[in-house]
Coordinates of C-alpha atoms in Angstrom, one line a residue:
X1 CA 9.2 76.8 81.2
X2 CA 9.1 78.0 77.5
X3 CA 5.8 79.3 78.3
X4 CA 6.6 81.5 80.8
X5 CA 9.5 82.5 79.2
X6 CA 7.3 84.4 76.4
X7 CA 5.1 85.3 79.0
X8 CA 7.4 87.0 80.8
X9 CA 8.7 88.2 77.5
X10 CA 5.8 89.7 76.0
X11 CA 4.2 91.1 79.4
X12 CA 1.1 88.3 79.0
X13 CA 1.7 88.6 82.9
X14 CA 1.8 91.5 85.5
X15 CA 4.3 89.4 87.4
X16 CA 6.6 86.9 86.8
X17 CA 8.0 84.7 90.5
X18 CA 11.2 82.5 90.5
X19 CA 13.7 82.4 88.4
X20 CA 12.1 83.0 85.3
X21 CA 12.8 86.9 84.6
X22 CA 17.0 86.0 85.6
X23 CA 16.8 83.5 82.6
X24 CA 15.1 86.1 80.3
X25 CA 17.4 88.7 81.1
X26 CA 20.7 86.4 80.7
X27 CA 18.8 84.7 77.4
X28 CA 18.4 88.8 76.2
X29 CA 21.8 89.9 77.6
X30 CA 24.0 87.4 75.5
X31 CA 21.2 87.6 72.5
X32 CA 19.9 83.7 72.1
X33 CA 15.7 84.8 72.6
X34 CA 15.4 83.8 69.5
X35 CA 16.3 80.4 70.0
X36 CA 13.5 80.4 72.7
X37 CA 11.2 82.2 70.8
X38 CA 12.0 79.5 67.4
X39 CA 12.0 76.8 70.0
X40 CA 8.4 77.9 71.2
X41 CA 7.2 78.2 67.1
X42 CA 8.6 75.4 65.5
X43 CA 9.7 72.8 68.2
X44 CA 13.0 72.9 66.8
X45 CA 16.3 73.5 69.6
X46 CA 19.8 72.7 68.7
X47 CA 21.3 69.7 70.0
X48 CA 22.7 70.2 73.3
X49 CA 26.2 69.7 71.7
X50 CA 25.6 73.1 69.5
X51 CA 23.7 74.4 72.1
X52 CA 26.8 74.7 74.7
X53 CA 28.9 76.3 71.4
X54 CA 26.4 78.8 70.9
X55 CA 25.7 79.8 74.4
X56 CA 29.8 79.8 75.1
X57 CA 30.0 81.7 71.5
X58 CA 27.2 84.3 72.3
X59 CA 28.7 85.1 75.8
X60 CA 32.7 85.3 74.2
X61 CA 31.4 87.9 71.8
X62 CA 29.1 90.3 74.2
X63 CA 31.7 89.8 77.1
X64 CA 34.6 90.6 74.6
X65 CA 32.0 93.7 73.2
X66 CA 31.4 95.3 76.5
X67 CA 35.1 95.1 77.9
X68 CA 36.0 96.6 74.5
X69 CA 33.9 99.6 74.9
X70 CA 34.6 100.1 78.6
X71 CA 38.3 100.0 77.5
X72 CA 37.9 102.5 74.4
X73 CA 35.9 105.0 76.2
X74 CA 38.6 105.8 79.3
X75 CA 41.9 107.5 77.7
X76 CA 43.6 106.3 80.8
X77 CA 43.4 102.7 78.7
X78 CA 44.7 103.9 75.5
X79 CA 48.3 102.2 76.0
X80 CA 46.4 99.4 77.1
X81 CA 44.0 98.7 74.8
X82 CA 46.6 98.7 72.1
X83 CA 48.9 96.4 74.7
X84 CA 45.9 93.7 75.0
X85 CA 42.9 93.7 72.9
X86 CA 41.0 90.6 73.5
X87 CA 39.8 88.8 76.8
X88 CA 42.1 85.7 77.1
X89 CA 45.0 85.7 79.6
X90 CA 48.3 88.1 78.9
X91 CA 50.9 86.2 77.0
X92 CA 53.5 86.8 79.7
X93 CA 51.5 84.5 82.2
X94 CA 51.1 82.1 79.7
X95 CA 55.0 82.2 79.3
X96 CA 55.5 82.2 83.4
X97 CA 53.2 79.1 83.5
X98 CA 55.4 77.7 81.0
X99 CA 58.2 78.8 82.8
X100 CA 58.3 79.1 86.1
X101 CA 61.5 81.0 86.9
X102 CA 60.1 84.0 84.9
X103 CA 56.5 84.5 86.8
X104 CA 58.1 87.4 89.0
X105 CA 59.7 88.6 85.7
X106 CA 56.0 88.2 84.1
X107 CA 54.0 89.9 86.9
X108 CA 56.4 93.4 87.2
X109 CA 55.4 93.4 83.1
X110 CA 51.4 92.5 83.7
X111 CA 51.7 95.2 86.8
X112 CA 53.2 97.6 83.9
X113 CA 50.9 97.2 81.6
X114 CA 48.2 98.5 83.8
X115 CA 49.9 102.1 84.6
X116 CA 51.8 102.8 81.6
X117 CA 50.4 106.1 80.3
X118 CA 51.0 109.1 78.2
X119 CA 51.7 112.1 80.1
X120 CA 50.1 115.6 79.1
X121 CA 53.0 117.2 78.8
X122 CA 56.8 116.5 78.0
X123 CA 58.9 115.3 81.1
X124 CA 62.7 115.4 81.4
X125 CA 64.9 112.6 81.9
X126 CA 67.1 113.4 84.7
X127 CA 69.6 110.3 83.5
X128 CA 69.8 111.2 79.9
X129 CA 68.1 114.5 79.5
X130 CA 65.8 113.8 77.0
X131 CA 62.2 114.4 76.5
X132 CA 59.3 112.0 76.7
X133 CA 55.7 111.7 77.2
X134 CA 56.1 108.2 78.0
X135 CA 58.6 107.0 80.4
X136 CA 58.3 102.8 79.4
X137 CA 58.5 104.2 75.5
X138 CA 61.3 106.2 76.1
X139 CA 63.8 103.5 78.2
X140 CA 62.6 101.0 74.9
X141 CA 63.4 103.1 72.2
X142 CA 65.7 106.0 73.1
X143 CA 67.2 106.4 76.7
X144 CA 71.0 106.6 76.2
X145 CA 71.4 105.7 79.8
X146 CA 70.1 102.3 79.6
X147 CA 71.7 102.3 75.8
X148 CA 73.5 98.6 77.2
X149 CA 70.5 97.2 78.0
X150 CA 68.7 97.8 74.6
X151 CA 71.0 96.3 72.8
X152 CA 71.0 93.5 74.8
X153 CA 67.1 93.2 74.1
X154 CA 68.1 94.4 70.6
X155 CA 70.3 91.3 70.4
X156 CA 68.1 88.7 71.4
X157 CA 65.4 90.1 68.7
X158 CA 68.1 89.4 65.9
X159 CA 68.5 85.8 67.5
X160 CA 64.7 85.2 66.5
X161 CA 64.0 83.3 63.2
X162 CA 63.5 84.4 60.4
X163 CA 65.8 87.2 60.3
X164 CA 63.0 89.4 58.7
X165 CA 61.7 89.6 61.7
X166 CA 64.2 92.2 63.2
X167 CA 63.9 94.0 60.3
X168 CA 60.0 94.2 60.7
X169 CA 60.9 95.1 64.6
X170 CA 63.0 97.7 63.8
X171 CA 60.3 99.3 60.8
X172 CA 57.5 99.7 64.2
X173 CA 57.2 103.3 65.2
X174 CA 58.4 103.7 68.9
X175 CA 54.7 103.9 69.9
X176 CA 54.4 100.0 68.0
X177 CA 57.3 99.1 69.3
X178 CA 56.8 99.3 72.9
X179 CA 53.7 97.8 72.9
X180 CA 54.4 94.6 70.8
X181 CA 57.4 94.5 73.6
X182 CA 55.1 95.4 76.7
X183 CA 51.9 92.5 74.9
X184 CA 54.7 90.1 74.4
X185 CA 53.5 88.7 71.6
X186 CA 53.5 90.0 68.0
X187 CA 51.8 90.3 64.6
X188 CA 54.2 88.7 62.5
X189 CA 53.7 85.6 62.0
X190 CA 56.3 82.9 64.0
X191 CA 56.2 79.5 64.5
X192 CA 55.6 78.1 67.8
X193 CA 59.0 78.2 69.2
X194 CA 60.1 81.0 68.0
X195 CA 57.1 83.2 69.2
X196 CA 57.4 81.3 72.8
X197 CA 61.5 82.6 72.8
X198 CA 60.4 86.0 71.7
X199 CA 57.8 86.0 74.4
X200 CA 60.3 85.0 76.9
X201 CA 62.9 87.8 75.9
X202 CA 60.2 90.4 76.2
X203 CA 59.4 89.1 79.6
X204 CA 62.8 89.3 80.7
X205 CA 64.0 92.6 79.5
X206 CA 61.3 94.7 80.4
X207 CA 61.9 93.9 83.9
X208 CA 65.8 94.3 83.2
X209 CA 65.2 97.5 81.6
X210 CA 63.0 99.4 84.5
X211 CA 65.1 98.1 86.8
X212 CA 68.2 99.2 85.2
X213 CA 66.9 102.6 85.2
X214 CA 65.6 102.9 88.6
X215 CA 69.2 101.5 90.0

């Protein structure tokens, strides 16, 4: 099969049958030929042990490369990209897996995620009548209509350990902070527990929030 692998890779052939060309072009696509080609020169293949880690490696990275390119070349993503950056499940389904009572709570923030944009131009808010170019930004960091709410959400931030960490929630910009709320999850560093409760109270207040404005 090596063989006809660098047949097939070097053109030694006019045509190559069977499934030969699909394992070139995966072996190419996810960047392990040289293996193959090494294999072919020296007799010498990683066990299968590291073999599996660096096919599973190669294919993370050139997945994760493409889906980070499609995402960075579509403005409509921009919230987005800064929302979720990697290819691993959001951390609010992680939470409603965790928790089941909070999975509808969890899917209205995934759901959000996905359409929250900035518009073009300035839009007025009929409840507060304040500007904004985006409406999930705005009802985070400055509706006065929904003022209860965010100190509700405001509250339970406080409640997280250490207490620096309100402070370092409260130094974001409003563009930050809405997406460390909306990717529920954070940069600061928190143990386990903590980062699970403030993953949990971004879950829940999001929804609380959106809804509160739409009622």
């Amino acid at each position: 099969m090596i063989s006809r692998l660098l047949e097939f890779k070097h053109k030694c052939v006019p045509e190559q049958l069977g499934f030969i060309p699909d394992i070139y072009k995966a072996a190419k696509k996810y960047n392990i030929t040289d293996y193959i080609v090494n294999f072919a020169n020296t007799c010498s293949f990683p066990s299968k042990k590291l073999w599996s880690v660096i096919v599973n490696r190669n294919i993370k990275a050139t997945e994760e490369t493409w889906w980070l390119y499609r995402i960075s070349c579509d403005n409509d993503f921009y919230m987005f990209r800064h929302i979720h950056s990697a290819i691993k499940p959001h951390k609010a389904w992680t939470i409603a897996q965790q928790f089941p009572e909070l999975r509808a709570s969890a899917k209205y923030v995934i759901d959000l995620c996905s359409v929250v944009r900035y518009e073009d131009e300035h839009l007025l808010c009929d409840k507060c009548g304040k500007f904004f170019l985006n409406i999930v930004e705005h009802l985070l960091v400055s509706c006065d209509f929904i003022q209860d709410k965010r100190d509700d959400l405001w509250q339970d931030i406080i409640n997280v350990n250490p207490i620096q960490f309100s402070v370092f929630m409260d130094s974001l910009s409003a563009h930050e902070f809405t997406t460390t709320i909306l990717s529920c999850n954070t940069s600061y560093e928190l143990g386990n527990d903590e980062l699970t409760f403030f993953s949990k109270i971004c879950v829940r207040h999001v929804e609380k929030i959106c809804r509160g404005f739409q009622n």
